[in-house]
Amino acid sequence: MKNEKVIFNQSEALKGFAEHYEDGNSPVWDIGRPKQPFIEIANQVVEPILDAGCGTGDTSIFFASRGLKVIGIDFVENAILRAKSKVEGHNLPVEFMVKDATTLEEWDVKFNTVIDSGLLHAIYDKQKYANGLKHVLNSGGRLFVFYFKDDPSSPGGGISDNELKGIFADGWKIESIKYVSQDTDGWKMNFAIICRIS
């Protein structure tokens, strides 16, 4: 029997994700460094960078330590507070802010790269999120996204290649989709590189 897609309610999602950061806890996806696919494509990343759903900031900090300007956003305040504490006193070109990634269409900041390390599959309105990404990403800019592959074991059923192509059909070109086996904690994950073309 196929796992049905779960539709996430925004307030429920915020509550659920916030619980992962309560009482000093760390979520299982917070491994203290960027996921391996982001390290492998580091030389392809162009500033300014948006790290959408940055959590406690490890991927943002990795790119900022390479001298690249980064803004990391997350809608969980405790995650952002932890991210800010990690860079305190370190003169890195990174800024962290509490922001809902589904409101990017309301933002006038522009980026050449967007990093998404595990946010896309948790977004309740993926098309709205993609439209927001298109709004903030300059033409020719790239989205690097790490997400649950479609599989009955994936939370919410994951995202199929066809679903990804549908989400990013208008004004985007999917350059690659790669199955990832490292840093997945046993989950089936994909890593896609998607270019904004118009």
JSON list of C-alpha atoms in Angstrom, two decimals:
[
{"chain": "A", "resi": 1, "resn": "MET", "atom": "CA", "xyz": [0.00, 0.00, 0.00]},
{"chain": "A", "resi": 2, "resn": "LYS", "atom": "CA", "xyz": [1.44, 3.37, -1.06]},
{"chain": "A", "resi": 3, "resn": "ASN", "atom": "CA", "xyz": [2.18, 5.92, 1.64]},
{"chain": "A", "resi": 4, "resn": "GLU", "atom": "CA", "xyz": [-0.19, 8.86, 1.22]},
{"chain": "A", "resi": 5, "resn": "LYS", "atom": "CA", "xyz": [1.17, 12.39, 1.02]},
{"chain": "A", "resi": 6, "resn": "VAL", "atom": "CA", "xyz": [0.77, 14.38, 4.20]},
{"chain": "A", "resi": 7, "resn": "ILE", "atom": "CA", "xyz": [-0.45, 17.96, 3.90]},
{"chain": "A", "resi": 8, "resn": "PHE", "atom": "CA", "xyz": [1.27, 20.06, 6.53]},
{"chain": "A", "resi": 9, "resn": "ASN", "atom": "CA", "xyz": [-0.61, 22.79, 8.35]},
{"chain": "A", "resi": 10, "resn": "GLN", "atom": "CA", "xyz": [1.71, 25.77, 9.00]},
{"chain": "A", "resi": 11, "resn": "SER", "atom": "CA", "xyz": [0.91, 26.25, 12.70]},
{"chain": "A", "resi": 12, "resn": "GLU", "atom": "CA", "xyz": [1.16, 22.52, 13.36]},
{"chain": "A", "resi": 13, "resn": "ALA", "atom": "CA", "xyz": [4.48, 22.43, 11.49]},
{"chain": "A", "resi": 14, "resn": "LEU", "atom": "CA", "xyz": [5.91, 25.27, 13.56]},
{"chain": "A", "resi": 15, "resn": "LYS", "atom": "CA", "xyz": [4.83, 23.62, 16.80]},
{"chain": "A", "resi": 16, "resn": "GLY", "atom": "CA", "xyz": [6.25, 20.27, 15.70]},
{"chain": "A", "resi": 17, "resn": "PHE", "atom": "CA", "xyz": [9.61, 21.65, 14.60]},
{"chain": "A", "resi": 18, "resn": "ALA", "atom": "CA", "xyz": [9.89, 23.92, 17.66]},
{"chain": "A", "resi": 19, "resn": "GLU", "atom": "CA", "xyz": [9.55, 20.87, 19.93]},
{"chain": "A", "resi": 20, "resn": "HIS", "atom": "CA", "xyz": [12.77, 19.47, 18.45]},
{"chain": "A", "resi": 21, "resn": "TYR", "atom": "CA", "xyz": [14.71, 22.43, 19.87]},
{"chain": "A", "resi": 22, "resn": "GLU", "atom": "CA", "xyz": [13.13, 22.55, 23.35]},
{"chain": "A", "resi": 23, "resn": "ASP", "atom": "CA", "xyz": [15.08, 21.97, 26.56]},
{"chain": "A", "resi": 24, "resn": "GLY", "atom": "CA", "xyz": [18.47, 22.03, 24.82]},
{"chain": "A", "resi": 25, "resn": "ASN", "atom": "CA", "xyz": [17.55, 19.11, 22.56]},
{"chain": "A", "resi": 26, "resn": "SER", "atom": "CA", "xyz": [18.97, 18.81, 19.06]},
{"chain": "A", "resi": 27, "resn": "PRO", "atom": "CA", "xyz": [17.01, 17.33, 16.18]},
{"chain": "A", "resi": 28, "resn": "VAL", "atom": "CA", "xyz": [18.44, 14.26, 14.47]},
{"chain": "A", "resi": 29, "resn": "TRP", "atom": "CA", "xyz": [19.14, 16.30, 11.32]},
{"chain": "A", "resi": 30, "resn": "ASP", "atom": "CA", "xyz": [21.40, 18.68, 13.24]},
{"chain": "A", "resi": 31, "resn": "ILE", "atom": "CA", "xyz": [24.74, 16.89, 12.78]},
{"chain": "A", "resi": 32, "resn": "GLY", "atom": "CA", "xyz": [27.07, 19.78, 13.62]},
{"chain": "A", "resi": 33, "resn": "ARG", "atom": "CA", "xyz": [28.20, 20.36, 10.02]},
{"chain": "A", "resi": 34, "resn": "PRO", "atom": "CA", "xyz": [26.68, 20.62, 6.54]},
{"chain": "A", "resi": 35, "resn": "LYS", "atom": "CA", "xyz": [25.38, 17.49, 4.87]},
{"chain": "A", "resi": 36, "resn": "GLN", "atom": "CA", "xyz": [27.94, 15.94, 2.52]},
{"chain": "A", "resi": 37, "resn": "PRO", "atom": "CA", "xyz": [26.26, 17.02, -0.77]},
{"chain": "A", "resi": 38, "resn": "PHE", "atom": "CA", "xyz": [26.69, 20.69, 0.20]},
{"chain": "A", "resi": 39, "resn": "ILE", "atom": "CA", "xyz": [30.38, 20.18, 0.90]},
{"chain": "A", "resi": 40, "resn": "GLU", "atom": "CA", "xyz": [30.77, 18.50, -2.49]},
{"chain": "A", "resi": 41, "resn": "ILE", "atom": "CA", "xyz": [29.20, 21.42, -4.42]},
{"chain": "A", "resi": 42, "resn": "ALA", "atom": "CA", "xyz": [30.80, 24.19, -2.35]},
{"chain": "A", "resi": 43, "resn": "ASN", "atom": "CA", "xyz": [32.81, 25.56, -5.28]},
{"chain": "A", "resi": 44, "resn": "GLN", "atom": "CA", "xyz": [29.61, 26.01, -7.32]},
{"chain": "A", "resi": 45, "resn": "VAL", "atom": "CA", "xyz": [27.99, 28.26, -4.73]},
{"chain": "A", "resi": 46, "resn": "VAL", "atom": "CA", "xyz": [27.90, 32.00, -5.49]},
{"chain": "A", "resi": 47, "resn": "GLU", "atom": "CA", "xyz": [27.09, 34.73, -2.99]},
{"chain": "A", "resi": 48, "resn": "PRO", "atom": "CA", "xyz": [24.83, 36.15, -1.76]},
{"chain": "A", "resi": 49, "resn": "ILE", "atom": "CA", "xyz": [23.34, 32.95, -0.38]},
{"chain": "A", "resi": 50, "resn": "LEU", "atom": "CA", "xyz": [20.00, 32.24, 1.26]},
{"chain": "A", "resi": 51, "resn": "ASP", "atom": "CA", "xyz": [19.96, 29.22, 3.56]},
{"chain": "A", "resi": 52, "resn": "ALA", "atom": "CA", "xyz": [16.23, 28.45, 3.73]},
{"chain": "A", "resi": 53, "resn": "GLY", "atom": "CA", "xyz": [15.31, 26.49, 6.85]},
{"chain": "A", "resi": 54, "resn": "CYS", "atom": "CA", "xyz": [18.82, 26.92, 8.25]},
{"chain": "A", "resi": 55, "resn": "GLY", "atom": "CA", "xyz": [18.12, 25.36, 11.66]},
{"chain": "A", "resi": 56, "resn": "THR", "atom": "CA", "xyz": [21.09, 26.01, 13.95]},
{"chain": "A", "resi": 57, "resn": "GLY", "atom": "CA", "xyz": [23.13, 27.36, 11.06]},
{"chain": "A", "resi": 58, "resn": "ASP", "atom": "CA", "xyz": [25.81, 24.78, 10.31]},
{"chain": "A", "resi": 59, "resn": "THR", "atom": "CA", "xyz": [25.49, 25.02, 6.52]},
{"chain": "A", "resi": 60, "resn": "SER", "atom": "CA", "xyz": [25.31, 28.83, 6.64]},
{"chain": "A", "resi": 61, "resn": "ILE", "atom": "CA", "xyz": [28.41, 28.94, 8.82]},
{"chain": "A", "resi": 62, "resn": "PHE", "atom": "CA", "xyz": [30.26, 26.56, 6.48]},
{"chain": "A", "resi": 63, "resn": "PHE", "atom": "CA", "xyz": [29.73, 28.88, 3.49]},
{"chain": "A", "resi": 64, "resn": "ALA", "atom": "CA", "xyz": [30.35, 32.05, 5.53]},
{"chain": "A", "resi": 65, "resn": "SER", "atom": "CA", "xyz": [33.68, 30.57, 6.69]},
{"chain": "A", "resi": 66, "resn": "ARG", "atom": "CA", "xyz": [34.57, 30.41, 2.97]},
{"chain": "A", "resi": 67, "resn": "GLY", "atom": "CA", "xyz": [34.09, 34.19, 2.84]},
{"chain": "A", "resi": 68, "resn": "LEU", "atom": "CA", "xyz": [30.63, 34.11, 1.25]},
{"chain": "A", "resi": 69, "resn": "LYS", "atom": "CA", "xyz": [27.76, 36.36, 2.38]},
{"chain": "A", "resi": 70, "resn": "VAL", "atom": "CA", "xyz": [24.89, 34.30, 3.78]},
{"chain": "A", "resi": 71, "resn": "ILE", "atom": "CA", "xyz": [21.48, 34.96, 5.28]},
{"chain": "A", "resi": 72, "resn": "GLY", "atom": "CA", "xyz": [20.04, 31.99, 7.15]},
{"chain": "A", "resi": 73, "resn": "ILE", "atom": "CA", "xyz": [16.33, 31.88, 7.91]},
{"chain": "A", "resi": 74, "resn": "ASP", "atom": "CA", "xyz": [14.19, 29.54, 9.96]},
{"chain": "A", "resi": 75, "resn": "PHE", "atom": "CA", "xyz": [10.74, 29.91, 11.48]},
{"chain": "A", "resi": 76, "resn": "VAL", "atom": "CA", "xyz": [11.84, 28.31, 14.77]},
{"chain": "A", "resi": 77, "resn": "GLU", "atom": "CA", "xyz": [13.15, 31.03, 17.08]},
{"chain": "A", "resi": 78, "resn": "ASN", "atom": "CA", "xyz": [15.20, 28.65, 19.27]},
{"chain": "A", "resi": 79, "resn": "ALA", "atom": "CA", "xyz": [17.02, 27.34, 16.19]},
{"chain": "A", "resi": 80, "resn": "ILE", "atom": "CA", "xyz": [17.94, 30.90, 15.16]},
{"chain": "A", "resi": 81, "resn": "LEU", "atom": "CA", "xyz": [19.07, 31.77, 18.69]},
{"chain": "A", "resi": 82, "resn": "ARG", "atom": "CA", "xyz": [21.42, 28.76, 18.62]},
{"chain": "A", "resi": 83, "resn": "ALA", "atom": "CA", "xyz": [22.70, 29.73, 15.17]},
{"chain": "A", "resi": 84, "resn": "LYS", "atom": "CA", "xyz": [23.45, 33.27, 16.38]},
{"chain": "A", "resi": 85, "resn": "SER", "atom": "CA", "xyz": [25.28, 31.94, 19.43]},
{"chain": "A", "resi": 86, "resn": "LYS", "atom": "CA", "xyz": [27.53, 29.79, 17.22]},
{"chain": "A", "resi": 87, "resn": "VAL", "atom": "CA", "xyz": [28.83, 32.82, 15.33]},
{"chain": "A", "resi": 88, "resn": "GLU", "atom": "CA", "xyz": [29.01, 35.27, 18.21]},
{"chain": "A", "resi": 89, "resn": "GLY", "atom": "CA", "xyz": [32.45, 36.89, 18.27]},
{"chain": "A", "resi": 90, "resn": "HIS", "atom": "CA", "xyz": [33.50, 35.27, 14.97]},
{"chain": "A", "resi": 91, "resn": "ASN", "atom": "CA", "xyz": [33.30, 38.11, 12.40]},
{"chain": "A", "resi": 92, "resn": "LEU", "atom": "CA", "xyz": [31.69, 35.97, 9.70]},
{"chain": "A", "resi": 93, "resn": "PRO", "atom": "CA", "xyz": [29.57, 37.39, 6.84]},
{"chain": "A", "resi": 94, "resn": "VAL", "atom": "CA", "xyz": [26.41, 35.64, 8.02]},
{"chain": "A", "resi": 95, "resn": "GLU", "atom": "CA", "xyz": [23.11, 36.92, 9.38]},
{"chain": "A", "resi": 96, "resn": "PHE", "atom": "CA", "xyz": [20.40, 34.78, 10.97]},
{"chain": "A", "resi": 97, "resn": "MET", "atom": "CA", "xyz": [16.75, 35.74, 11.21]},
{"chain": "A", "resi": 98, "resn": "VAL", "atom": "CA", "xyz": [13.41, 34.26, 12.18]},
{"chain": "A", "resi": 99, "resn": "LYS", "atom": "CA", "xyz": [11.46, 34.10, 8.94]},
{"chain": "A", "resi": 100, "resn": "ASP", "atom": "CA", "xyz": [8.91, 31.75, 7.41]},
{"chain": "A", "resi": 101, "resn": "ALA", "atom": "CA", "xyz": [10.27, 30.45, 4.08]},
{"chain": "A", "resi": 102, "resn": "THR", "atom": "CA", "xyz": [6.75, 30.35, 2.65]},
{"chain": "A", "resi": 103, "resn": "THR", "atom": "CA", "xyz": [6.65, 34.18, 2.78]},
{"chain": "A", "resi": 104, "resn": "LEU", "atom": "CA", "xyz": [9.60, 34.77, 0.43]},
{"chain": "A", "resi": 105, "resn": "GLU", "atom": "CA", "xyz": [7.34, 36.40, -2.16]},
{"chain": "A", "resi": 106, "resn": "GLU", "atom": "CA", "xyz": [6.95, 39.28, 0.31]},
{"chain": "A", "resi": 107, "resn": "TRP", "atom": "CA", "xyz": [10.72, 39.84, 0.55]},
{"chain": "A", "resi": 108, "resn": "ASP", "atom": "CA", "xyz": [12.77, 42.17, -1.65]},
{"chain": "A", "resi": 109, "resn": "VAL", "atom": "CA", "xyz": [16.22, 40.70, -0.96]},
{"chain": "A", "resi": 110, "resn": "LYS", "atom": "CA", "xyz": [17.87, 38.94, -3.92]},
{"chain": "A", "resi": 111, "resn": "PHE", "atom": "CA", "xyz": [20.27, 35.98, -3.94]},
{"chain": "A", "resi": 112, "resn": "ASN", "atom": "CA", "xyz": [22.46, 34.10, -6.42]},
{"chain": "A", "resi": 113, "resn": "THR", "atom": "CA", "xyz": [22.22, 30.82, -4.49]},
{"chain": "A", "resi": 114, "resn": "VAL", "atom": "CA", "xyz": [19.58, 29.21, -2.30]},
{"chain": "A", "resi": 115, "resn": "ILE", "atom": "CA", "xyz": [20.44, 26.26, -0.07]},
{"chain": "A", "resi": 116, "resn": "ASP", "atom": "CA", "xyz": [17.67, 23.98, 1.20]},
{"chain": "A", "resi": 117, "resn": "SER", "atom": "CA", "xyz": [18.90, 21.21, 3.46]},
{"chain": "A", "resi": 118, "resn": "GLY", "atom": "CA", "xyz": [15.74, 19.32, 4.31]},
{"chain": "A", "resi": 119, "resn": "LEU", "atom": "CA", "xyz": [13.07, 22.02, 4.10]},
{"chain": "A", "resi": 120, "resn": "LEU", "atom": "CA", "xyz": [11.27, 21.36, 0.80]},
{"chain": "A", "resi": 121, "resn": "HIS", "atom": "CA", "xyz": [9.78, 18.03, 1.84]},
{"chain": "A", "resi": 122, "resn": "ALA", "atom": "CA", "xyz": [8.35, 19.60, 5.03]},
{"chain": "A", "resi": 123, "resn": "ILE", "atom": "CA", "xyz": [6.72, 22.60, 3.36]},
{"chain": "A", "resi": 124, "resn": "TYR", "atom": "CA", "xyz": [2.94, 22.38, 3.34]},
{"chain": "A", "resi": 125, "resn": "ASP", "atom": "CA", "xyz": [2.54, 24.49, 0.16]},
{"chain": "A", "resi": 126, "resn": "LYS", "atom": "CA", "xyz": [5.47, 23.52, -2.03]},
{"chain": "A", "resi": 127, "resn": "GLN", "atom": "CA", "xyz": [4.29, 25.58, -5.00]},
{"chain": "A", "resi": 128, "resn": "LYS", "atom": "CA", "xyz": [4.04, 28.74, -2.89]},
{"chain": "A", "resi": 129, "resn": "TYR", "atom": "CA", "xyz": [7.55, 28.04, -1.59]},
{"chain": "A", "resi": 130, "resn": "ALA", "atom": "CA", "xyz": [8.87, 27.53, -5.16]},
{"chain": "A", "resi": 131, "resn": "ASN", "atom": "CA", "xyz": [7.24, 30.80, -6.24]},
{"chain": "A", "resi": 132, "resn": "GLY", "atom": "CA", "xyz": [8.92, 32.55, -3.33]},
{"chain": "A", "resi": 133, "resn": "LEU", "atom": "CA", "xyz": [12.27, 31.03, -4.26]},
{"chain": "A", "resi": 134, "resn": "LYS", "atom": "CA", "xyz": [11.79, 32.27, -7.82]},
{"chain": "A", "resi": 135, "resn": "HIS", "atom": "CA", "xyz": [11.07, 35.75, -6.43]},
{"chain": "A", "resi": 136, "resn": "VAL", "atom": "CA", "xyz": [14.28, 35.97, -4.37]},
{"chain": "A", "resi": 137, "resn": "LEU", "atom": "CA", "xyz": [16.65, 34.06, -6.68]},
{"chain": "A", "resi": 138, "resn": "ASN", "atom": "CA", "xyz": [18.29, 36.02, -9.49]},
{"chain": "A", "resi": 139, "resn": "SER", "atom": "CA", "xyz": [17.94, 34.68, -13.03]},
{"chain": "A", "resi": 140, "resn": "GLY", "atom": "CA", "xyz": [20.75, 32.17, -13.57]},
{"chain": "A", "resi": 141, "resn": "GLY", "atom": "CA", "xyz": [20.92, 31.53, -9.82]},
{"chain": "A", "resi": 142, "resn": "ARG", "atom": "CA", "xyz": [20.78, 28.03, -8.41]},
{"chain": "A", "resi": 143, "resn": "LEU", "atom": "CA", "xyz": [18.83, 26.16, -5.79]},
{"chain": "A", "resi": 144, "resn": "PHE", "atom": "CA", "xyz": [20.65, 23.27, -4.11]},
{"chain": "A", "resi": 145, "resn": "VAL", "atom": "CA", "xyz": [18.09, 21.08, -2.33]},
{"chain": "A", "resi": 146, "resn": "PHE", "atom": "CA", "xyz": [18.45, 17.98, -0.11]},
{"chain": "A", "resi": 147, "resn": "TYR", "atom": "CA", "xyz": [15.09, 16.22, 0.39]},
{"chain": "A", "resi": 148, "resn": "PHE", "atom": "CA", "xyz": [13.30, 12.95, 1.12]},
{"chain": "A", "resi": 149, "resn": "LYS", "atom": "CA", "xyz": [13.07, 10.74, -1.94]},
{"chain": "A", "resi": 150, "resn": "ASP", "atom": "CA", "xyz": [9.66, 9.24, -2.67]},
{"chain": "A", "resi": 151, "resn": "ASP", "atom": "CA", "xyz": [9.49, 6.04, -0.71]},
{"chain": "A", "resi": 152, "resn": "PRO", "atom": "CA", "xyz": [6.87, 4.44, 1.57]},
{"chain": "A", "resi": 153, "resn": "SER", "atom": "CA", "xyz": [9.33, 4.81, 4.48]},
{"chain": "A", "resi": 154, "resn": "SER", "atom": "CA", "xyz": [9.83, 8.58, 3.92]},
{"chain": "A", "resi": 155, "resn": "PRO", "atom": "CA", "xyz": [7.87, 10.93, 6.18]},
{"chain": "A", "resi": 156, "resn": "GLY", "atom": "CA", "xyz": [4.96, 12.22, 4.14]},
{"chain": "A", "resi": 157, "resn": "GLY", "atom": "CA", "xyz": [5.91, 9.87, 1.32]},
{"chain": "A", "resi": 158, "resn": "GLY", "atom": "CA", "xyz": [8.80, 12.01, 0.10]},
{"chain": "A", "resi": 159, "resn": "ILE", "atom": "CA", "xyz": [9.02, 13.76, -3.26]},
{"chain": "A", "resi": 160, "resn": "SER", "atom": "CA", "xyz": [9.15, 11.91, -6.58]},
{"chain": "A", "resi": 161, "resn": "ASP", "atom": "CA", "xyz": [11.20, 13.10, -9.54]},
{"chain": "A", "resi": 162, "resn": "ASN", "atom": "CA", "xyz": [7.96, 13.92, -11.39]},
{"chain": "A", "resi": 163, "resn": "GLU", "atom": "CA", "xyz": [6.61, 15.87, -8.42]},
{"chain": "A", "resi": 164, "resn": "LEU", "atom": "CA", "xyz": [9.86, 17.85, -8.20]},
{"chain": "A", "resi": 165, "resn": "LYS", "atom": "CA", "xyz": [9.65, 18.60, -11.93]},
{"chain": "A", "resi": 166, "resn": "GLY", "atom": "CA", "xyz": [6.07, 19.79, -11.45]},
{"chain": "A", "resi": 167, "resn": "ILE", "atom": "CA", "xyz": [6.95, 22.06, -8.54]},
{"chain": "A", "resi": 168, "resn": "PHE", "atom": "CA", "xyz": [9.81, 23.62, -10.52]},
{"chain": "A", "resi": 169, "resn": "ALA", "atom": "CA", "xyz": [8.21, 23.60, -13.99]},
{"chain": "A", "resi": 170, "resn": "ASP", "atom": "CA", "xyz": [7.72, 27.31, -14.56]},
{"chain": "A", "resi": 171, "resn": "GLY", "atom": "CA", "xyz": [10.94, 29.29, -14.99]},
{"chain": "A", "resi": 172, "resn": "TRP", "atom": "CA", "xyz": [13.27, 26.58, -13.73]},
{"chain": "A", "resi": 173, "resn": "LYS", "atom": "CA", "xyz": [15.61, 23.97, -15.17]},
{"chain": "A", "resi": 174, "resn": "ILE", "atom": "CA", "xyz": [16.43, 20.88, -13.13]},
{"chain": "A", "resi": 175, "resn": "GLU", "atom": "CA", "xyz": [20.12, 20.29, -13.81]},
{"chain": "A", "resi": 176, "resn": "SER", "atom": "CA", "xyz": [20.52, 17.11, -11.77]},
{"chain": "A", "resi": 177, "resn": "ILE", "atom": "CA", "xyz": [18.86, 14.80, -9.26]},
{"chain": "A", "resi": 178, "resn": "LYS", "atom": "CA", "xyz": [21.15, 12.46, -7.37]},
{"chain": "A", "resi": 179, "resn": "TYR", "atom": "CA", "xyz": [20.41, 9.76, -4.82]},
{"chain": "A", "resi": 180, "resn": "VAL", "atom": "CA", "xyz": [22.38, 10.38, -1.61]},
{"chain": "A", "resi": 181, "resn": "SER", "atom": "CA", "xyz": [23.51, 7.70, 0.83]},
{"chain": "A", "resi": 182, "resn": "GLN", "atom": "CA", "xyz": [25.72, 9.75, 3.19]},
{"chain": "A", "resi": 183, "resn": "ASP", "atom": "CA", "xyz": [24.41, 11.82, 6.12]},
{"chain": "A", "resi": 184, "resn": "THR", "atom": "CA", "xyz": [20.87, 10.49, 5.74]},
{"chain": "A", "resi": 185, "resn": "ASP", "atom": "CA", "xyz": [20.41, 8.70, 9.08]},
{"chain": "A", "resi": 186, "resn": "GLY", "atom": "CA", "xyz": [19.02, 5.76, 7.13]},
{"chain": "A", "resi": 187, "resn": "TRP", "atom": "CA", "xyz": [16.44, 7.79, 5.17]},
{"chain": "A", "resi": 188, "resn": "LYS", "atom": "CA", "xyz": [16.26, 7.71, 1.37]},
{"chain": "A", "resi": 189, "resn": "MET", "atom": "CA", "xyz": [17.35, 11.16, 0.21]},
{"chain": "A", "resi": 190, "resn": "ASN", "atom": "CA", "xyz": [17.92, 13.01, -3.05]},
{"chain": "A", "resi": 191, "resn": "PHE", "atom": "CA", "xyz": [20.01, 16.07, -3.84]},
{"chain": "A", "resi": 192, "resn": "ALA", "atom": "CA", "xyz": [18.93, 18.27, -6.72]},
{"chain": "A", "resi": 193, "resn": "ILE", "atom": "CA", "xyz": [20.49, 21.24, -8.44]},
{"chain": "A", "resi": 194, "resn": "ILE", "atom": "CA", "xyz": [17.88, 23.52, -9.99]},
{"chain": "A", "resi": 195, "resn": "CYS", "atom": "CA", "xyz": [18.60, 26.69, -12.00]},
{"chain": "A", "resi": 196, "resn": "ARG", "atom": "CA", "xyz": [16.26, 29.66, -12.25]},
{"chain": "A", "resi": 197, "resn": "ILE", "atom": "CA", "xyz": [16.09, 30.42, -15.97]},
{"chain": "A", "resi": 198, "resn": "SER", "atom": "CA", "xyz": [13.50, 33.21, -16.14]}
]
